[in-house]
Amino acid sequence: MFNRLQNKWGVSTRQFWIIFLIFGLTGTTTAIFTRFITGWLGMDASTSWVWKVSLRLGMLLFGYQCILLFYAALLGQWTFFWKYEQKLLKKLGIIGGEPAVAPKKRAISSPLPQTARLFIEKGMNAPIKPPQTRLAIFASGTGTNAEKIIQHFSGHPQIKVALIVCNKPGAGVTEIAQANQIPLQMIDKEPFFRGDGYTSQLKEKNIDFIVLAGFLWKIPETLINAYPDKIINIHPALLPKFGGKGMYGSKVHEAVIAMGEKESGITIHFVNEHFDEGKPIFQAKCPVEADDTPESLAQKVHRLEHTHFPVIVEQVVTSALLK
Ligand code: GRF
């Protein structure tokens, strides 16, 4: 029950319990105040019920709400409770229109869907977590990484793989999308490179993050600008070595072996306008043995990818939400 409520409110566990505390404190304080005012006004058994009910209603409609906001401000939960109050006033028909963001609080403008707007309070609080962050995985190969990511986020309360984007009809990843009942969008070169890079379609589908898992086309600037620090790629080597145009698949492993490298690995990084040059996020290494072939090295690297990529994606998405 608590989990459902927490998800409904879209708050962190810590914030959830602070909210509970505020409700508790407000109830108690209102009761004490009501008793105090009753005594102060000299109300007793002989007082007309009309006065008693009026006082209680007044305390509930006005006193309780003021006390609630007082504790909310005191415990750094103004944004949450201000929105709550606005909703209440709207329901009671006292105010109309959409609830506004509380003054001095910042609404992050991000590609998050309407329901997933992220409000950050200045000061002590963990931000309110949006109900769901939607990932699109771009892949054009067999899709083993895509599959691992799908499995990792299956049943996740806040992150969902909402779309698979593929530019290669018949690629293994298309079957993975179907098997997991994830919508698949096939894309074409022309609109990708000369149109808006499918930005509008992705926004329409409320995609918040893009994960490249074996996607070979260069990401157009329009898309990069639409998703700043929200496009993550994995490269099967230790960048900055063995990256760049034409460095993909077995070519990477062949080059690593040809150069006599003692270790290789994976690099997870943000995507910018240059191939494999965006800000690095994470690297993991594996040894390159004397008898390694491109195939055996590819297997080691794949193992690293499957172990780390979903976890790192989760960390990046979660920490972006906390910013
Ligand atoms: C991975 O090796 C990844 O590093 C690279 O493309 C490959 C995709 O493999 N970007 P898979 O299709 O996920 O098996």
CSV table of C-alpha atoms and ligand atoms in Angstrom, one decimal:
chain,number,residue,atom,x,y,z
A,1,MET,CA,0.0,0.0,0.0
A,2,PHE,CA,2.8,2.4,0.9
A,3,ASN,CA,4.6,1.7,-2.3
A,4,ARG,CA,1.5,2.4,-4.4
A,5,LEU,CA,1.0,5.7,-2.6
A,6,GLN,CA,4.7,6.6,-3.0
A,7,ASN,CA,4.5,5.9,-6.7
A,8,LYS,CA,1.2,7.8,-7.0
A,9,TRP,CA,2.8,10.8,-5.3
A,10,GLY,CA,6.0,10.3,-7.3
A,11,VAL,CA,8.3,10.9,-4.3
A,12,SER,CA,11.4,9.3,-2.8
A,13,THR,CA,11.1,7.0,0.2
A,14,ARG,CA,12.6,9.6,2.5
A,15,GLN,CA,10.3,12.3,1.2
A,16,PHE,CA,7.3,9.9,1.6
A,17,TRP,CA,8.0,9.5,5.3
A,18,ILE,CA,8.5,13.3,5.8
A,19,ILE,CA,5.1,13.9,4.1
A,20,PHE,CA,3.6,11.3,6.5
A,21,LEU,CA,5.1,13.1,9.4
A,22,ILE,CA,3.8,16.4,8.3
A,23,PHE,CA,0.2,15.0,8.0
A,24,GLY,CA,0.6,13.5,11.5
A,25,LEU,CA,1.9,16.7,13.1
A,26,THR,CA,-0.7,18.8,11.3
A,27,GLY,CA,-3.6,16.6,12.6
A,28,THR,CA,-2.3,16.7,16.2
A,29,THR,CA,-1.6,20.5,16.1
A,30,THR,CA,-5.0,21.2,14.6
A,31,ALA,CA,-6.7,19.2,17.4
A,32,ILE,CA,-4.7,21.0,20.1
A,33,PHE,CA,-5.5,24.4,18.5
A,34,THR,CA,-9.2,23.6,18.2
A,35,ARG,CA,-9.3,22.6,21.9
A,36,PHE,CA,-7.5,25.8,22.9
A,37,ILE,CA,-9.9,28.0,20.8
A,38,THR,CA,-12.9,26.2,22.2
A,39,GLY,CA,-11.7,26.9,25.8
A,40,TRP,CA,-10.7,30.5,24.9
A,41,LEU,CA,-14.2,31.2,23.4
A,42,GLY,CA,-15.8,29.7,26.5
A,43,MET,CA,-17.6,27.0,24.6
A,44,ASP,CA,-19.1,24.2,26.6
A,45,ALA,CA,-21.9,21.7,26.5
A,46,SER,CA,-24.5,24.5,26.5
A,47,THR,CA,-23.0,26.1,23.3
A,48,SER,CA,-25.1,25.7,20.3
A,49,TRP,CA,-24.0,22.9,17.9
A,50,VAL,CA,-24.0,25.5,15.1
A,51,TRP,CA,-21.0,27.3,16.7
A,52,LYS,CA,-19.2,24.1,17.4
A,53,VAL,CA,-19.6,22.7,13.9
A,54,SER,CA,-18.7,26.1,12.4
A,55,LEU,CA,-15.5,26.2,14.5
A,56,ARG,CA,-14.5,22.7,13.5
A,57,LEU,CA,-15.3,23.3,9.8
A,58,GLY,CA,-13.3,26.6,10.0
A,59,MET,CA,-10.4,24.7,11.6
A,60,LEU,CA,-10.6,22.0,9.0
A,61,LEU,CA,-10.9,24.2,5.9
A,62,PHE,CA,-8.6,27.0,7.0
A,63,GLY,CA,-6.6,26.2,10.2
A,64,TYR,CA,-5.6,22.7,9.1
A,65,GLN,CA,-4.5,23.9,5.7
A,66,CYS,CA,-2.4,26.7,7.1
A,67,ILE,CA,-0.8,24.5,9.7
A,68,LEU,CA,-0.1,21.9,6.9
A,69,LEU,CA,1.7,24.5,4.8
A,70,PHE,CA,3.5,25.8,7.9
A,71,TYR,CA,5.0,22.3,8.6
A,72,ALA,CA,5.6,21.8,4.9
A,73,ALA,CA,7.7,24.9,4.7
A,74,LEU,CA,9.4,24.0,7.9
A,75,LEU,CA,10.4,20.5,6.7
A,76,GLY,CA,11.2,21.6,3.2
A,77,GLN,CA,8.1,20.1,1.5
A,78,TRP,CA,6.6,23.3,0.2
A,79,THR,CA,6.4,22.3,-3.4
A,80,PHE,CA,4.6,19.0,-2.7
A,81,PHE,CA,2.0,20.5,-0.3
A,82,TRP,CA,1.5,23.7,-2.3
A,83,LYS,CA,0.5,21.6,-5.2
A,84,TYR,CA,-1.7,19.5,-2.9
A,85,GLU,CA,-3.4,22.6,-1.6
A,86,GLN,CA,-4.0,23.9,-5.1
A,87,LYS,CA,-5.6,20.6,-6.2
A,88,LEU,CA,-7.8,20.7,-3.1
A,89,LEU,CA,-8.9,24.3,-3.7
A,90,LYS,CA,-9.6,23.4,-7.3
A,91,LYS,CA,-11.7,20.5,-6.3
A,92,LEU,CA,-13.6,22.7,-3.9
A,93,GLY,CA,-14.1,25.1,-6.9
A,94,ILE,CA,-12.3,27.9,-5.0
A,95,ILE,CA,-9.7,28.3,-7.7
A,96,GLY,CA,-9.7,27.3,-11.4
A,97,GLY,CA,-7.1,26.3,-14.0
A,98,GLU,CA,-3.9,24.2,-13.7
A,99,PRO,CA,-2.0,24.4,-10.5
A,100,ALA,CA,0.9,26.7,-10.8
A,101,VAL,CA,4.4,26.0,-9.7
A,102,ALA,CA,5.1,27.5,-6.3
A,103,PRO,CA,7.0,30.7,-6.4
A,104,LYS,CA,10.8,30.4,-6.3
A,105,LYS,CA,10.6,26.7,-7.1
A,106,ARG,CA,12.1,25.5,-10.3
A,107,ALA,CA,10.3,23.3,-12.8
A,108,ILE,CA,13.0,21.6,-14.9
A,109,SER,CA,12.2,21.9,-18.5
A,110,SER,CA,13.1,18.5,-19.8
A,111,PRO,CA,11.8,16.1,-22.3
A,112,LEU,CA,10.0,14.3,-19.5
A,113,PRO,CA,6.3,13.7,-20.2
A,114,GLN,CA,3.7,15.9,-18.6
A,115,THR,CA,3.1,13.4,-15.9
A,116,ALA,CA,6.8,13.1,-15.2
A,117,ARG,CA,7.6,16.8,-14.7
A,118,LEU,CA,10.4,16.9,-12.2
A,119,PHE,CA,10.2,19.6,-9.5
A,120,ILE,CA,13.3,20.3,-7.5
A,121,GLU,CA,13.1,22.0,-4.2
A,122,LYS,CA,16.0,24.1,-3.1
A,123,GLY,CA,17.6,22.9,0.1
A,124,MET,CA,17.4,19.6,1.8
A,125,ASN,CA,15.1,17.5,-0.2
A,126,ALA,CA,15.4,14.6,-2.5
A,127,PRO,CA,13.5,15.7,-5.6
A,128,ILE,CA,10.1,14.3,-6.4
A,129,LYS,CA,10.7,11.4,-8.6
A,130,PRO,CA,8.6,11.3,-11.8
A,131,PRO,CA,6.4,8.3,-12.1
A,132,GLN,CA,8.1,6.9,-15.1
A,133,THR,CA,11.1,7.6,-17.3
A,134,ARG,CA,10.8,6.2,-20.7
A,135,LEU,CA,13.8,4.9,-22.6
A,136,ALA,CA,14.2,4.3,-26.3
A,137,ILE,CA,16.8,1.8,-27.3
A,138,PHE,CA,18.4,2.3,-30.7
A,139,ALA,CA,19.9,-0.9,-32.1
A,140,SER,CA,20.5,-2.4,-35.4
A,141,GLY,CA,22.3,-5.7,-34.6
A,142,THR,CA,21.5,-8.9,-32.8
A,143,GLY,CA,20.3,-6.8,-29.8
A,144,THR,CA,21.8,-8.8,-26.9
A,145,ASN,CA,22.5,-5.6,-25.1
A,146,ALA,CA,19.0,-4.3,-25.8
A,147,GLU,CA,17.6,-7.6,-24.4
A,148,LYS,CA,19.6,-7.3,-21.2
A,149,ILE,CA,18.4,-3.7,-20.7
A,150,ILE,CA,14.8,-4.8,-21.3
A,151,GLN,CA,15.2,-7.6,-18.7
A,152,HIS,CA,16.8,-5.3,-16.3
A,153,PHE,CA,14.0,-2.7,-16.4
A,154,SER,CA,11.2,-5.2,-16.6
A,155,GLY,CA,8.9,-4.4,-13.6
A,156,HIS,CA,11.0,-1.4,-12.7
A,157,PRO,CA,8.9,1.1,-10.8
A,158,GLN,CA,10.2,4.2,-12.6
A,159,ILE,CA,12.1,3.3,-15.7
A,160,LYS,CA,10.6,1.6,-18.7
A,161,VAL,CA,11.9,0.6,-22.1
A,162,ALA,CA,9.2,2.2,-24.1
A,163,LEU,CA,10.5,1.9,-27.6
A,164,ILE,CA,13.0,0.1,-29.8
A,165,VAL,CA,14.3,2.0,-32.7
A,166,CYS,CA,16.0,0.1,-35.6
A,167,ASN,CA,17.3,1.0,-39.0
A,168,LYS,CA,17.9,-2.5,-40.3
A,169,PRO,CA,14.9,-4.6,-41.3
A,170,GLY,CA,15.3,-8.1,-40.1
A,171,ALA,CA,17.9,-7.3,-37.4
A,172,GLY,CA,17.8,-9.6,-34.4
A,173,VAL,CA,16.7,-6.7,-32.2
A,174,THR,CA,13.3,-6.5,-34.0
A,175,GLU,CA,12.5,-10.0,-32.8
A,176,ILE,CA,13.5,-9.1,-29.3
A,177,ALA,CA,11.2,-6.1,-29.4
A,178,GLN,CA,8.3,-8.3,-30.6
A,179,ALA,CA,9.0,-11.0,-28.0
A,180,ASN,CA,9.0,-8.4,-25.3
A,181,GLN,CA,6.0,-6.6,-26.7
A,182,ILE,CA,7.9,-3.3,-27.0
A,183,PRO,CA,6.8,-1.0,-29.7
A,184,LEU,CA,9.3,-1.0,-32.6
A,185,GLN,CA,10.0,2.0,-34.8
A,186,MET,CA,11.8,1.4,-38.0
A,187,ILE,CA,13.6,4.4,-39.3
A,188,ASP,CA,14.9,5.6,-42.6
A,189,LYS,CA,18.1,7.5,-43.6
A,190,GLU,CA,16.4,10.5,-45.2
A,191,PRO,CA,14.2,11.7,-42.3
A,192,PHE,CA,17.0,10.7,-39.8
A,193,PHE,CA,19.7,12.8,-41.4
A,194,ARG,CA,17.9,15.4,-43.3
A,195,GLY,CA,14.7,15.6,-41.3
A,196,ASP,CA,14.5,16.2,-37.5
A,197,GLY,CA,16.2,12.9,-36.7
A,198,TYR,CA,12.8,11.5,-35.6
A,199,THR,CA,12.9,14.0,-32.7
A,200,SER,CA,9.2,14.8,-33.0
A,201,GLN,CA,8.2,11.2,-33.0
A,202,LEU,CA,10.3,10.5,-30.0
A,203,LYS,CA,8.9,13.4,-28.1
A,204,GLU,CA,5.4,12.4,-29.1
A,205,LYS,CA,6.1,9.0,-27.5
A,206,ASN,CA,7.4,10.8,-24.4
A,207,ILE,CA,10.8,9.4,-24.7
A,208,ASP,CA,13.1,10.8,-22.0
A,209,PHE,CA,16.4,8.9,-22.6
A,210,ILE,CA,18.0,7.3,-25.6
A,211,VAL,CA,20.3,4.3,-25.2
A,212,LEU,CA,22.4,3.3,-28.2
A,213,ALA,CA,23.1,-0.5,-28.1
A,214,GLY,CA,24.7,-1.4,-31.3
A,215,PHE,CA,23.4,1.5,-33.4
A,216,LEU,CA,25.8,2.5,-36.2
A,217,TRP,CA,24.4,5.6,-37.6
A,218,LYS,CA,25.8,8.9,-36.4
A,219,ILE,CA,23.3,10.8,-34.3
A,220,PRO,CA,22.2,14.0,-35.9
A,221,GLU,CA,22.7,17.3,-34.1
A,222,THR,CA,18.9,18.0,-33.9
A,223,LEU,CA,18.5,14.8,-31.8
A,224,ILE,CA,21.6,15.5,-29.7
A,225,ASN,CA,20.3,19.0,-28.9
A,226,ALA,CA,16.8,17.7,-28.1
A,227,TYR,CA,18.4,15.2,-25.6
A,228,PRO,CA,21.3,16.9,-24.0
A,229,ASP,CA,23.2,14.4,-21.8
A,230,LYS,CA,20.4,12.0,-22.4
A,231,ILE,CA,21.8,9.8,-25.1
A,232,ILE,CA,24.1,7.0,-23.9
A,233,ASN,CA,26.2,4.8,-26.1
A,234,ILE,CA,28.3,1.7,-25.4
A,235,HIS,CA,31.6,1.1,-27.3
A,236,PRO,CA,33.4,-2.2,-27.2
A,237,ALA,CA,36.8,-0.9,-26.4
A,238,LEU,CA,38.6,1.5,-24.0
A,239,LEU,CA,38.0,4.9,-25.5
A,240,PRO,CA,39.6,7.1,-26.6
A,241,LYS,CA,41.6,4.3,-28.2
A,242,PHE,CA,39.9,2.3,-31.0
A,243,GLY,CA,37.0,4.6,-31.5
A,244,GLY,CA,35.7,6.8,-34.3
A,245,LYS,CA,34.1,6.3,-37.7
A,246,GLY,CA,34.4,2.7,-39.0
A,247,MET,CA,35.4,1.3,-35.6
A,248,TYR,CA,32.6,-1.1,-34.8
A,249,GLY,CA,32.0,-4.8,-34.3
A,250,SER,CA,34.9,-7.1,-35.0
A,251,LYS,CA,37.0,-4.3,-36.5
A,252,VAL,CA,37.5,-3.0,-33.0
A,253,HIS,CA,38.7,-6.3,-31.6
A,254,GLU,CA,40.9,-7.0,-34.6
A,255,ALA,CA,42.6,-3.6,-34.1
A,256,VAL,CA,43.0,-4.2,-30.4
A,257,ILE,CA,44.8,-7.5,-31.0
A,258,ALA,CA,46.8,-6.1,-33.9
A,259,MET,CA,48.1,-3.3,-31.7
A,260,GLY,CA,49.2,-5.9,-29.1
A,261,GLU,CA,47.1,-4.4,-26.4
A,262,LYS,CA,47.2,-6.1,-23.0
A,263,GLU,CA,43.7,-5.1,-22.1
A,264,SER,CA,40.5,-4.1,-23.7
A,265,GLY,CA,37.0,-3.5,-22.3
A,266,ILE,CA,34.0,-1.3,-22.7
A,267,THR,CA,33.3,2.4,-22.5
A,268,ILE,CA,29.9,3.8,-21.8
A,269,HIS,CA,29.6,7.5,-22.7
A,270,PHE,CA,27.3,10.3,-23.5
A,271,VAL,CA,26.8,11.0,-27.2
A,272,ASN,CA,27.9,14.2,-28.8
A,273,GLU,CA,28.2,15.2,-32.5
A,274,HIS,CA,31.4,13.1,-33.0
A,275,PHE,CA,31.6,9.4,-33.1
A,276,ASP,CA,32.7,7.9,-29.7
A,277,GLU,CA,33.9,11.3,-28.4
A,278,GLY,CA,31.2,12.2,-25.9
A,279,LYS,CA,31.8,12.5,-22.1
A,280,PRO,CA,32.8,9.1,-20.7
A,281,ILE,CA,30.6,7.7,-18.0
A,282,PHE,CA,32.1,4.3,-17.2
A,283,GLN,CA,34.8,1.9,-18.3
A,284,ALA,CA,35.4,-1.8,-17.4
A,285,LYS,CA,38.4,-3.8,-18.5
A,286,CYS,CA,39.3,-7.3,-19.5
A,287,PRO,CA,42.7,-8.8,-20.3
A,288,VAL,CA,43.7,-9.6,-23.8
A,289,GLU,CA,45.5,-12.9,-23.8
A,290,ALA,CA,48.2,-13.9,-26.3
A,291,ASP,CA,45.9,-16.5,-27.8
A,292,ASP,CA,42.8,-14.3,-28.0
A,293,THR,CA,41.1,-14.0,-31.4
A,294,PRO,CA,38.7,-11.2,-32.3
A,295,GLU,CA,35.9,-13.6,-31.6
A,296,SER,CA,37.1,-14.7,-28.2
A,297,LEU,CA,37.8,-11.1,-27.3
A,298,ALA,CA,34.3,-10.1,-28.5
A,299,GLN,CA,32.8,-12.6,-26.2
A,300,LYS,CA,34.7,-11.2,-23.2
A,301,VAL,CA,33.7,-7.7,-24.1
A,302,HIS,CA,30.1,-8.8,-24.6
A,303,ARG,CA,30.1,-10.3,-21.1
A,304,LEU,CA,31.3,-7.0,-19.7
A,305,GLU,CA,28.6,-5.1,-21.6
A,306,HIS,CA,25.8,-7.4,-20.4
A,307,THR,CA,27.0,-7.1,-16.8
A,308,HIS,CA,27.5,-3.3,-16.7
A,309,PHE,CA,25.4,-1.6,-19.3
A,310,PRO,CA,21.9,-2.0,-17.8
A,311,VAL,CA,23.2,-1.0,-14.3
A,312,ILE,CA,25.0,2.1,-15.6
A,313,VAL,CA,22.0,3.2,-17.6
A,314,GLU,CA,19.9,2.9,-14.5
A,315,GLN,CA,22.5,5.0,-12.5
A,316,VAL,CA,22.6,7.7,-15.2
A,317,VAL,CA,18.9,8.0,-15.5
A,318,THR,CA,18.4,8.0,-11.8
A,319,SER,CA,21.0,10.6,-11.1
A,320,ALA,CA,19.6,12.8,-13.9
A,321,LEU,CA,16.3,12.7,-12.0
A,322,LEU,CA,18.0,13.7,-8.8
A,323,LYS,CA,19.7,16.8,-10.3
B,1,GRF,C1,28.1,-4.1,-28.8
B,1,GRF,O1,29.3,-4.7,-28.8
B,1,GRF,C2,28.3,-2.6,-28.5
B,1,GRF,O2,29.4,-2.3,-27.8
B,1,GRF,C3,28.4,-2.0,-29.9
B,1,GRF,O3,27.5,-2.8,-30.6
B,1,GRF,C4,27.4,-4.1,-30.1
B,1,GRF,C5,26.0,-4.5,-30.1
B,1,GRF,O4,25.9,-5.9,-29.7
B,1,GRF,N1,28.0,-0.6,-29.8
B,1,GRF,P1,24.5,-6.5,-29.5
B,1,GRF,O5,23.7,-6.3,-30.8
B,1,GRF,O6,23.8,-5.8,-28.4
B,1,GRF,O7,24.8,-7.9,-29.2
